[in-house]
Short mmCIF file of C-alpha atoms in Angstrom, two decimals:
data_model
loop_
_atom_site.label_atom_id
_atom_site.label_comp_id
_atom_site.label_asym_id
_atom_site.label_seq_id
_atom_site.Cartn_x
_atom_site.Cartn_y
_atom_site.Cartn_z
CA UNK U 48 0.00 0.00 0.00
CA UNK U 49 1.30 3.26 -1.17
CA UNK U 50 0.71 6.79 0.62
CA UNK U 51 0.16 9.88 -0.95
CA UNK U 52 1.91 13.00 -0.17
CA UNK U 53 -1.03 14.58 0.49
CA UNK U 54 -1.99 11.62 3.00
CA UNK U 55 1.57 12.03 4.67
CA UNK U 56 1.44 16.00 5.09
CA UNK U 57 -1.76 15.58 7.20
CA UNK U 58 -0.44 12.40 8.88
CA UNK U 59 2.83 14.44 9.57
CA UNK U 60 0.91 17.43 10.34
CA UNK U 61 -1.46 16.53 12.55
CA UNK U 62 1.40 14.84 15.16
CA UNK U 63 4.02 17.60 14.42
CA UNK U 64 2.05 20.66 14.69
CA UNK U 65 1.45 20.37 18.22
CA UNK U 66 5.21 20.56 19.09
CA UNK U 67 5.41 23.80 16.98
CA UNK U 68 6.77 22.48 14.08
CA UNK U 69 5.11 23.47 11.21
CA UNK U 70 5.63 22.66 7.36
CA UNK U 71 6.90 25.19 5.39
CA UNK U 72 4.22 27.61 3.50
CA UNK U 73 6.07 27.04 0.33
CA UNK U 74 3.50 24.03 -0.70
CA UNK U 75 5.72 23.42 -4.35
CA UNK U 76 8.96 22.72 -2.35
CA UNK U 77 7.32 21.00 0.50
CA UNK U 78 5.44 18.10 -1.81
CA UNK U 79 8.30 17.94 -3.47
CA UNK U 80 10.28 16.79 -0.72
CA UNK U 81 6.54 14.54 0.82
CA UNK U 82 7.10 12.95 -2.47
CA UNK U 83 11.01 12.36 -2.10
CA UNK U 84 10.51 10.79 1.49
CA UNK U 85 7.61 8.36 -0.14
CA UNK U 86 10.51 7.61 -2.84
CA UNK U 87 13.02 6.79 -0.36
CA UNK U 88 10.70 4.93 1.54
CA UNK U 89 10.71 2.89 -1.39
CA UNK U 90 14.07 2.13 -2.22
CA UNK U 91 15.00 1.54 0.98
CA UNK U 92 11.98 0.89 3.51
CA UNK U 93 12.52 3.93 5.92
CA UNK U 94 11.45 7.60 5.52
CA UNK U 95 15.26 8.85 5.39
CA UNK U 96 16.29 12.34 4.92
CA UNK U 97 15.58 13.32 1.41
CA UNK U 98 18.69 16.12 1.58
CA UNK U 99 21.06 13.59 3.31
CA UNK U 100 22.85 10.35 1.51
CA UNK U 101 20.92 7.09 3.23
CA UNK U 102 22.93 4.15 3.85
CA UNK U 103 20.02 1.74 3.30
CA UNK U 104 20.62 0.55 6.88
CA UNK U 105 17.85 1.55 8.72
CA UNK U 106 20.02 1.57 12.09
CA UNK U 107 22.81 3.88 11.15
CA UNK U 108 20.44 5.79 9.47
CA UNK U 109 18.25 6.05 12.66
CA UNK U 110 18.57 9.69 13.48
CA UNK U 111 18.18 10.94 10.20
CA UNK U 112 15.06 9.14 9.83
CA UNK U 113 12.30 12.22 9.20
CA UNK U 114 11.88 13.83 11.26
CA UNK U 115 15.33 13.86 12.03
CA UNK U 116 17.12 14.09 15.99
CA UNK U 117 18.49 17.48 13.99
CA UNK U 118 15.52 19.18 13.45
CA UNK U 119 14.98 19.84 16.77
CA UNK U 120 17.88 21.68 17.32
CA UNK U 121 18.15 23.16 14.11
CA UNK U 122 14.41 24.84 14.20
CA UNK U 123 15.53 26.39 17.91
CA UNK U 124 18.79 27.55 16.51
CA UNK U 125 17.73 28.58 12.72
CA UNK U 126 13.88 28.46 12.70
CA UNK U 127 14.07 25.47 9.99
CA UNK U 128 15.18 21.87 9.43
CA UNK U 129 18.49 21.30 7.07
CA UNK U 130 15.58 20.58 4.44
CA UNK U 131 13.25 23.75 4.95
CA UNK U 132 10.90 20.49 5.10
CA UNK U 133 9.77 21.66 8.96
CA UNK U 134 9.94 25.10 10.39
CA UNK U 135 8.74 27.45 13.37
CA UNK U 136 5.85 29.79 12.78
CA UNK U 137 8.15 32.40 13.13
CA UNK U 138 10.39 31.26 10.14
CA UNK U 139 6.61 30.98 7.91
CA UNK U 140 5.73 34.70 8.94
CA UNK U 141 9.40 35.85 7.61
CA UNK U 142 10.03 36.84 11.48
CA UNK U 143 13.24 34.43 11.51
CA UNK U 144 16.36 35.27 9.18
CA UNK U 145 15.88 32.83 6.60
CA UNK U 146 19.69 31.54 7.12
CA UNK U 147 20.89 28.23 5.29
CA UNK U 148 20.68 25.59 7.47
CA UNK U 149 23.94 23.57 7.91
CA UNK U 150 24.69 20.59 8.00
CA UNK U 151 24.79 19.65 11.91
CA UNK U 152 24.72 15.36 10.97
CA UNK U 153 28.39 14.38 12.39
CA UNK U 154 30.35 13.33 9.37
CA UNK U 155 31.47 10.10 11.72
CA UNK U 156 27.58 8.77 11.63
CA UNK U 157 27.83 8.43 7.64
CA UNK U 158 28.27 4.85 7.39
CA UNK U 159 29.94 4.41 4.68
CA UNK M 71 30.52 33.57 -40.94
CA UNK M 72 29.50 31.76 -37.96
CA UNK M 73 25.79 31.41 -37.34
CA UNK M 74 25.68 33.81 -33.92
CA UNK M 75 23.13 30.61 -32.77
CA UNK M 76 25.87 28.30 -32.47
CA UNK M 77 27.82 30.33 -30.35
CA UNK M 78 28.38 29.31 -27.28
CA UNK M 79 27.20 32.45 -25.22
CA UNK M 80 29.63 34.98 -24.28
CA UNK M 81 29.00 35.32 -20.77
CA UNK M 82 29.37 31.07 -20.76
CA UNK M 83 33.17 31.66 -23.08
CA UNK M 84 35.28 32.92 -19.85
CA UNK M 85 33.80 30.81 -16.99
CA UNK M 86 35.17 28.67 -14.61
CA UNK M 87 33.64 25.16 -15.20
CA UNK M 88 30.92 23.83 -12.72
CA UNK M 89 30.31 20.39 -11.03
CA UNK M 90 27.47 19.72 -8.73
CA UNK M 91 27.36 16.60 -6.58
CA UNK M 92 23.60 16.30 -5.95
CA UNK M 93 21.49 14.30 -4.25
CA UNK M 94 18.07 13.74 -6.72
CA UNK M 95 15.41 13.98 -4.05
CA UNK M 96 17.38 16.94 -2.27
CA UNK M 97 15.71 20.09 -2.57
CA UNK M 98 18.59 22.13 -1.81
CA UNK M 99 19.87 20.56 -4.89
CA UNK M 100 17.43 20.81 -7.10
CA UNK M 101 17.03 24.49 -6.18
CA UNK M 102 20.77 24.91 -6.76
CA UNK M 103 20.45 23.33 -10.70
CA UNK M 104 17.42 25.47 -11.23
CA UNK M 105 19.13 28.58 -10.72
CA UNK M 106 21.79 27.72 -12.69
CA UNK M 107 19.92 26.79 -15.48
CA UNK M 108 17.98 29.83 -14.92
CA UNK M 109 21.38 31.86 -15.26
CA UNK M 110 22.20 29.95 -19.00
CA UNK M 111 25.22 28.04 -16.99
CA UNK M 112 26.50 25.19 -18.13
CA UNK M 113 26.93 22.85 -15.07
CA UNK M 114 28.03 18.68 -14.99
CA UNK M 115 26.57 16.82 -11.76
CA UNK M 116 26.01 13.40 -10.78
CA UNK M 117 23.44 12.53 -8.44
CA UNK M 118 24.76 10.07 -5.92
CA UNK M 119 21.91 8.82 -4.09
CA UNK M 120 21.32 6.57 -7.35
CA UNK M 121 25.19 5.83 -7.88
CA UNK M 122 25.65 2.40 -6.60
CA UNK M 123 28.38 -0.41 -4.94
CA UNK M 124 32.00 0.99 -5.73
CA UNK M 125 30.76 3.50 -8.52
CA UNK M 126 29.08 5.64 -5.36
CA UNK M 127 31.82 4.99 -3.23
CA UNK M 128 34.54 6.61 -5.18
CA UNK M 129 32.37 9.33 -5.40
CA UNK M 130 31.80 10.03 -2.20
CA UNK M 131 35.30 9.72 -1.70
CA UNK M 132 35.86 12.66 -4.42
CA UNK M 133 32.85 14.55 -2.17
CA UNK M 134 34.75 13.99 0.67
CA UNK M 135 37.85 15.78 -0.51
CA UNK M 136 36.38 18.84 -1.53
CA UNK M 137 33.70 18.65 1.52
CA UNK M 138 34.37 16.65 4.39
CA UNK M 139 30.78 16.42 5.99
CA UNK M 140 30.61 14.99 2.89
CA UNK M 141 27.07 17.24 2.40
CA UNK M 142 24.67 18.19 -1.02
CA UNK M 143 25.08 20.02 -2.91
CA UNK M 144 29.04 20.73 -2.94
CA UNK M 145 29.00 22.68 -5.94
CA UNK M 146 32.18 23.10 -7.27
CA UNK M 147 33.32 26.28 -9.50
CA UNK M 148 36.57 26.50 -10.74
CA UNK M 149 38.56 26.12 -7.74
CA UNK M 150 35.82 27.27 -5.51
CA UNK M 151 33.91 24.51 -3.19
CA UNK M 152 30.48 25.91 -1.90
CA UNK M 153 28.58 23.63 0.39
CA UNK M 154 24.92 23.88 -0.20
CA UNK M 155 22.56 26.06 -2.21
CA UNK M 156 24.22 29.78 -1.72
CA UNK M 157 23.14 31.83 -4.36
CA UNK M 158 25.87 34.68 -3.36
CA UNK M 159 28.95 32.72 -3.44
CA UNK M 160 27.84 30.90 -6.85
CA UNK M 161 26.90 34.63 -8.30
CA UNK M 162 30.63 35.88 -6.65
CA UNK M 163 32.45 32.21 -7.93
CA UNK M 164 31.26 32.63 -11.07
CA UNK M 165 31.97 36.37 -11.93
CA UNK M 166 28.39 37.52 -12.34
CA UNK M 167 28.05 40.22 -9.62
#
């Protein structure tokens, strides 16, 4: 059974926006990536990171698994996730600097 | 005579070349090609989330080199390495500001 994008932005939704994570208002760039994870859930069988090189071992890829243990600290820090995938309110009302995101993955957890 | 549609452009003749390791499901990525294509530059990349075996990891060896965290896009320009999708250092790397 396949999910839809739009299935998996209200699934997603509905469990992240109560922790004040909210998707991005740009709905072009944030399908595209619903539609990425649903890919890589398909070539690998985990919803991996779709800006991050997956292993295809569910285990090392554990924390990169979306949402990743990064975005937390990446929304407090930069208002967004290293995707722009999840963001604060803030960051949607153009109240946050809309600063790249970098990448805060340790290069030692790429498993390969 | 040459046919002024074959040319290559001029703004294209005096430009450092440009490499982009991507990542096809990365927006960042696919951001960074469209403004280049936007711009008329000529860029080579190779996506490596679809490279496989040995083939991806010599590439990410290569990635590695220029870009430790080993992160996409590394857009390379010339001898310029820029680590993600930063519109102002590809502009400045590329002559076009």
């Amino acid at each position: 059974m396949s999910i839809t994008a739009q299935q998996l932005y209200d699934q997603m939704r509905k469990v992240q926006e109560p922790k004040g994570y909210y998707f991005n208002t740009d709905r072009e760039r944030v399908f595209e990536l619903l539609e990425a994870l649903i890919a890589n859930r398909v070539r690998y069988g985990y919803m991996g990171c779709p800006c991050r090189l997956l292993s295809g071992d569910r285990d090392a890829d554990r924390d990169i698994i979306c949402p990743c243990v990064y975005s937390v600290p990446d929304i407090a820090e930069y208002g967004s996730c290293y995707c722009n995938l999840y963001v604060s309110k803030e960051w949607n009302e153009g109240r946050t600097p809309r600063d790249y995101v970098p990448e805060r993955r340790p290069p030692e957890k790429m498993a390969f | 005579m040459s046919d002024p549609e074959s040319l290559t452009p001029a703004e294209n003749s005096d430009r450092p070349d440009v490499k982009i390791y991507s990542l096809s499901t990365c927006s960042h990525c696919k951001a960074a090609k469209k403004f280049l294509g936007e711009c008329t530059i000529k860029y080579d990349f190779v996506d490596v989330d679809l490279l496989e075996g040995d083939e991806r990891k010599a590439i990410v060896e290569d990635v590695r080199k220029f870009n430790p965290r080993c992160s996409f896009p590394t857009i390379i320009i010339g001898e310029k390495v820029i680590v993600g999708f930063k519109e102002t250092e590809i502009k400045e790397a590329l002559g076009m500001e």
